[in-house]
mmCIF file of C-alpha atoms in Angstrom:
data_model
loop_
_atom_site.group_PDB
_atom_site.id
_atom_site.type_symbol
_atom_site.label_atom_id
_atom_site.label_comp_id
_atom_site.label_asym_id
_atom_site.label_seq_id
_atom_site.Cartn_x
_atom_site.Cartn_y
_atom_site.Cartn_z
ATOM 1 C CA MET Z 1 -44.209 -31.394 -53.366
ATOM 2 C CA ASP Z 2 -42.021 -30.662 -50.359
ATOM 3 C CA THR Z 3 -39.297 -33.026 -49.362
ATOM 4 C CA ILE Z 4 -36.975 -33.033 -46.417
ATOM 5 C CA PHE Z 5 -34.373 -31.278 -48.553
ATOM 6 C CA THR Z 6 -36.483 -28.325 -49.666
ATOM 7 C CA LEU Z 7 -38.703 -27.797 -46.611
ATOM 8 C CA GLY Z 8 -40.991 -25.466 -48.555
ATOM 9 C CA ASP Z 9 -38.660 -22.435 -48.469
ATOM 10 C CA SER Z 10 -38.120 -22.198 -52.201
ATOM 11 C CA GLU Z 11 -39.703 -18.718 -52.405
ATOM 12 C CA ASN Z 12 -37.625 -17.154 -49.602
ATOM 13 C CA ILE Z 13 -34.134 -17.953 -50.836
ATOM 14 C CA ASN Z 14 -31.685 -15.102 -50.183
ATOM 15 C CA SER Z 15 -28.454 -14.793 -52.071
ATOM 16 C CA LYS Z 16 -26.531 -13.821 -48.919
ATOM 17 C CA LEU Z 17 -26.557 -14.880 -45.294
ATOM 18 C CA ASN Z 18 -26.052 -12.322 -42.546
ATOM 19 C CA LEU Z 19 -23.060 -13.591 -40.578
ATOM 20 C CA ASP Z 20 -23.990 -11.554 -37.504
ATOM 21 C CA GLU Z 21 -27.145 -13.633 -37.117
ATOM 22 C CA LEU Z 22 -24.969 -16.692 -36.605
ATOM 23 C CA TYR Z 23 -23.441 -15.147 -33.485
ATOM 24 C CA GLU Z 24 -26.618 -13.944 -31.764
ATOM 25 C CA LYS Z 25 -26.916 -17.057 -29.612
ATOM 26 C CA LYS Z 26 -23.206 -16.918 -28.698
ATOM 27 C CA GLN Z 27 -23.539 -13.250 -27.780
ATOM 28 C CA GLN Z 28 -26.474 -14.024 -25.485
ATOM 29 C CA HIS Z 29 -24.498 -16.874 -23.906
ATOM 30 C CA ASP Z 30 -21.438 -14.662 -23.376
ATOM 31 C CA LEU Z 31 -23.511 -11.869 -21.828
ATOM 32 C CA HIS Z 32 -25.171 -14.362 -19.488
ATOM 33 C CA THR Z 33 -21.756 -15.762 -18.512
ATOM 34 C CA ILE Z 34 -20.445 -12.264 -17.742
ATOM 35 C CA SER Z 35 -23.540 -11.562 -15.636
ATOM 36 C CA ILE Z 36 -22.812 -14.719 -13.594
ATOM 37 C CA TYR Z 37 -19.204 -13.599 -13.086
ATOM 38 C CA ASN Z 38 -20.418 -10.137 -12.051
ATOM 39 C CA LYS Z 39 -22.763 -11.683 -9.463
ATOM 40 C CA ILE Z 40 -19.761 -13.326 -7.824
ATOM 41 C CA LEU Z 41 -17.768 -10.084 -8.134
ATOM 42 C CA ASN Z 42 -20.595 -8.202 -6.391
ATOM 43 C CA ARG Z 43 -20.504 -10.751 -3.564
ATOM 44 C CA ILE Z 44 -16.779 -10.084 -3.206
ATOM 45 C CA HIS Z 45 -17.347 -6.313 -3.152
ATOM 46 C CA LEU Z 46 -19.986 -6.781 -0.470
ATOM 47 C CA LYS Z 47 -17.636 -8.914 1.635
ATOM 48 C CA ILE Z 48 -14.840 -6.340 1.265
ATOM 49 C CA LYS Z 49 -17.190 -3.577 2.468
ATOM 50 C CA VAL Z 50 -18.389 -5.627 5.437
ATOM 51 C CA VAL Z 51 -14.849 -6.570 6.493
ATOM 52 C CA SER Z 52 -13.587 -2.991 6.127
ATOM 53 C CA ARG Z 53 -16.398 -1.689 8.344
ATOM 54 C CA THR Z 54 -16.333 -4.382 11.012
ATOM 55 C CA ASN Z 55 -12.612 -4.912 11.470
ATOM 56 C CA ILE Z 56 -10.766 -1.660 10.771
ATOM 57 C CA THR Z 57 -7.340 -2.996 11.759
ATOM 58 C CA ASN Z 58 -7.346 -5.748 9.131
ATOM 59 C CA GLN Z 59 -7.216 -4.360 5.638
ATOM 60 C CA PHE Z 60 -7.614 -7.678 3.880
ATOM 61 C CA CYS Z 61 -10.112 -10.483 3.494
ATOM 62 C CA TRP Z 62 -10.374 -14.017 2.150
ATOM 63 C CA PHE Z 63 -12.951 -15.160 -0.368
ATOM 64 C CA VAL Z 64 -13.761 -18.658 -1.603
ATOM 65 C CA ILE Z 65 -15.037 -18.596 -5.176
ATOM 66 C CA PRO Z 66 -17.999 -20.981 -5.283
ATOM 67 C CA GLU Z 67 -17.644 -23.953 -7.592
ATOM 68 C CA MET Z 68 -21.388 -23.874 -8.163
ATOM 69 C CA MET Z 69 -24.301 -21.663 -7.215
ATOM 70 C CA ILE Z 70 -27.875 -22.793 -6.781
ATOM 71 C CA GLY Z 71 -30.126 -21.452 -9.514
ATOM 72 C CA VAL Z 72 -27.218 -20.581 -11.791
ATOM 73 C CA PRO Z 73 -26.060 -22.744 -14.705
ATOM 74 C CA LYS Z 74 -22.654 -24.384 -14.442
ATOM 75 C CA TYR Z 75 -19.889 -21.969 -15.371
ATOM 76 C CA ASP Z 76 -16.192 -22.234 -16.222
ATOM 77 C CA HIS Z 77 -14.534 -21.899 -12.823
ATOM 78 C CA GLY Z 78 -11.082 -21.049 -14.208
ATOM 79 C CA ALA Z 79 -12.378 -18.338 -16.526
ATOM 80 C CA CYS Z 80 -14.482 -16.908 -13.703
ATOM 81 C CA THR Z 81 -11.466 -16.797 -11.385
ATOM 82 C CA ALA Z 82 -9.349 -15.062 -14.047
ATOM 83 C CA TYR Z 83 -12.123 -12.523 -14.711
ATOM 84 C CA ILE Z 84 -12.558 -11.744 -11.009
ATOM 85 C CA ILE Z 85 -8.819 -11.393 -10.382
ATOM 86 C CA ASP Z 86 -8.504 -9.068 -13.383
ATOM 87 C CA LYS Z 87 -11.412 -6.860 -12.270
ATOM 88 C CA LEU Z 88 -10.182 -6.642 -8.672
ATOM 89 C CA ARG Z 89 -6.655 -5.719 -9.809
ATOM 90 C CA GLU Z 90 -8.119 -3.049 -12.109
ATOM 91 C CA ASN Z 91 -9.855 -1.696 -9.021
ATOM 92 C CA GLY Z 92 -6.509 -1.410 -7.205
ATOM 93 C CA PHE Z 93 -6.581 -4.423 -4.891
ATOM 94 C CA VAL Z 94 -3.638 -6.736 -4.307
ATOM 95 C CA ILE Z 95 -4.771 -10.281 -5.060
ATOM 96 C CA ARG Z 96 -3.154 -13.609 -4.212
ATOM 97 C CA TYR Z 97 -4.746 -16.752 -5.587
ATOM 98 C CA THR Z 98 -4.491 -20.177 -3.961
ATOM 99 C CA HIS Z 99 -5.601 -23.126 -6.063
ATOM 100 C CA PRO Z 100 -8.384 -24.234 -6.436
ATOM 101 C CA ASN Z 101 -10.651 -21.358 -5.352
ATOM 102 C CA LEU Z 102 -9.248 -19.166 -2.558
ATOM 103 C CA LEU Z 103 -8.540 -15.446 -2.982
ATOM 104 C CA PHE Z 104 -6.611 -13.209 -0.610
ATOM 105 C CA ILE Z 105 -7.690 -9.610 -1.193
ATOM 106 C CA SER Z 106 -5.740 -6.727 0.339
ATOM 107 C CA TRP Z 107 -6.153 -2.962 0.250
ATOM 108 C CA LYS Z 108 -3.511 -2.140 2.870
ATOM 109 C CA HIS Z 109 -1.194 -0.560 0.276
ATOM 110 C CA TRP Z 110 -3.760 2.162 -0.547
ATOM 111 C CA ILE Z 111 -3.299 5.591 0.998
ATOM 112 C CA PRO Z 112 -6.713 7.185 1.673
ATOM 113 C CA SER Z 113 -7.500 10.667 0.389
ATOM 114 C CA TYR Z 114 -7.674 12.227 3.878
ATOM 115 C CA VAL Z 115 -4.106 11.034 4.583
ATOM 116 C CA ARG Z 116 -2.911 12.323 1.202
ATOM 117 C CA ASN Z 117 -4.490 15.715 1.915
ATOM 118 C CA GLU Z 118 -2.732 15.926 5.294
ATOM 119 C CA ILE Z 119 0.602 15.034 3.684
ATOM 120 C CA LYS Z 120 0.016 17.716 1.068
ATOM 121 C CA LYS Z 121 -0.837 20.329 3.745
ATOM 122 C CA LYS Z 122 2.159 19.526 5.941
ATOM 123 C CA THR Z 123 4.866 18.835 3.356
ATOM 124 C CA GLY Z 124 3.531 20.295 0.127
ATOM 125 C CA VAL Z 125 4.194 16.996 -1.619
ATOM 126 C CA VAL Z 126 1.389 15.611 -3.740
ATOM 127 C CA ILE Z 127 1.145 11.818 -3.774
ATOM 128 C CA ASP Z 128 -1.225 9.414 -5.445
ATOM 129 C CA GLY Z 129 -3.157 6.598 -3.772
ATOM 130 C CA TYR Z 130 -0.189 4.252 -3.991
ATOM 131 C CA GLY Z 131 2.244 6.642 -2.289
ATOM 132 C CA ASN Z 132 4.041 7.697 -5.469
ATOM 133 C CA LYS Z 133 5.150 11.315 -5.587
ATOM 134 C CA ILE Z 134 3.471 13.336 -8.316
ATOM 135 C CA ASN Z 135 5.866 15.889 -9.751
ATOM 136 C CA LYS Z 136 4.675 19.348 -10.715
ATOM 137 C CA GLU Z 137 6.370 18.883 -14.102
ATOM 138 C CA ASP Z 138 4.294 15.757 -14.706
ATOM 139 C CA GLU Z 139 1.125 17.672 -13.840
ATOM 140 C CA LYS Z 140 2.152 20.497 -16.186
ATOM 141 C CA ASN Z 141 2.904 18.048 -19.008
ATOM 142 C CA THR Z 142 -0.424 16.295 -18.608
ATOM 143 C CA ARG Z 143 -2.237 19.646 -18.635
ATOM 144 C CA GLU Z 144 -0.392 20.622 -21.824
ATOM 145 C CA ILE Z 145 -1.365 17.373 -23.471
ATOM 146 C CA LYS Z 146 -5.010 17.679 -22.417
ATOM 147 C CA ASN Z 147 -5.404 21.346 -23.383
ATOM 148 C CA PRO Z 148 -2.553 22.669 -25.580
ATOM 149 C CA GLU Z 149 -4.378 25.952 -26.395
ATOM 150 C CA THR Z 150 -4.081 27.433 -22.870
ATOM 151 C CA ASN Z 151 -0.304 28.022 -23.169
#
């Protein structure tokens, strides 16, 4: 006779429980949360592209992070803001955050590749995208580290 305590599973008793199974739902939730954050990040990327093409003198834009989106479950606004700021900084943008949801995004500090190539042709100095001089010794050291057998 089955009771509420046995529930008829007496034949299928395992001696161990797979702990990874306990986190499947959390993993799905976390992946869904990241996909929501990436939707907002894609909107920001789109706005940056539009602003850079329409107004070439301004190398910045403003973005208001939405507190809610229609058709999307409620998300943690603070965690979303931190994620977006981190991803944009990884991409090389200068970000200034104004509470509660305003982002200032700038790419004025970046030196485009065509300008770097002209500087290299005229002066012989190699610089990176941020304007830092790249020394020949640094290049040689990085080559030695990457491929020590060519020496």
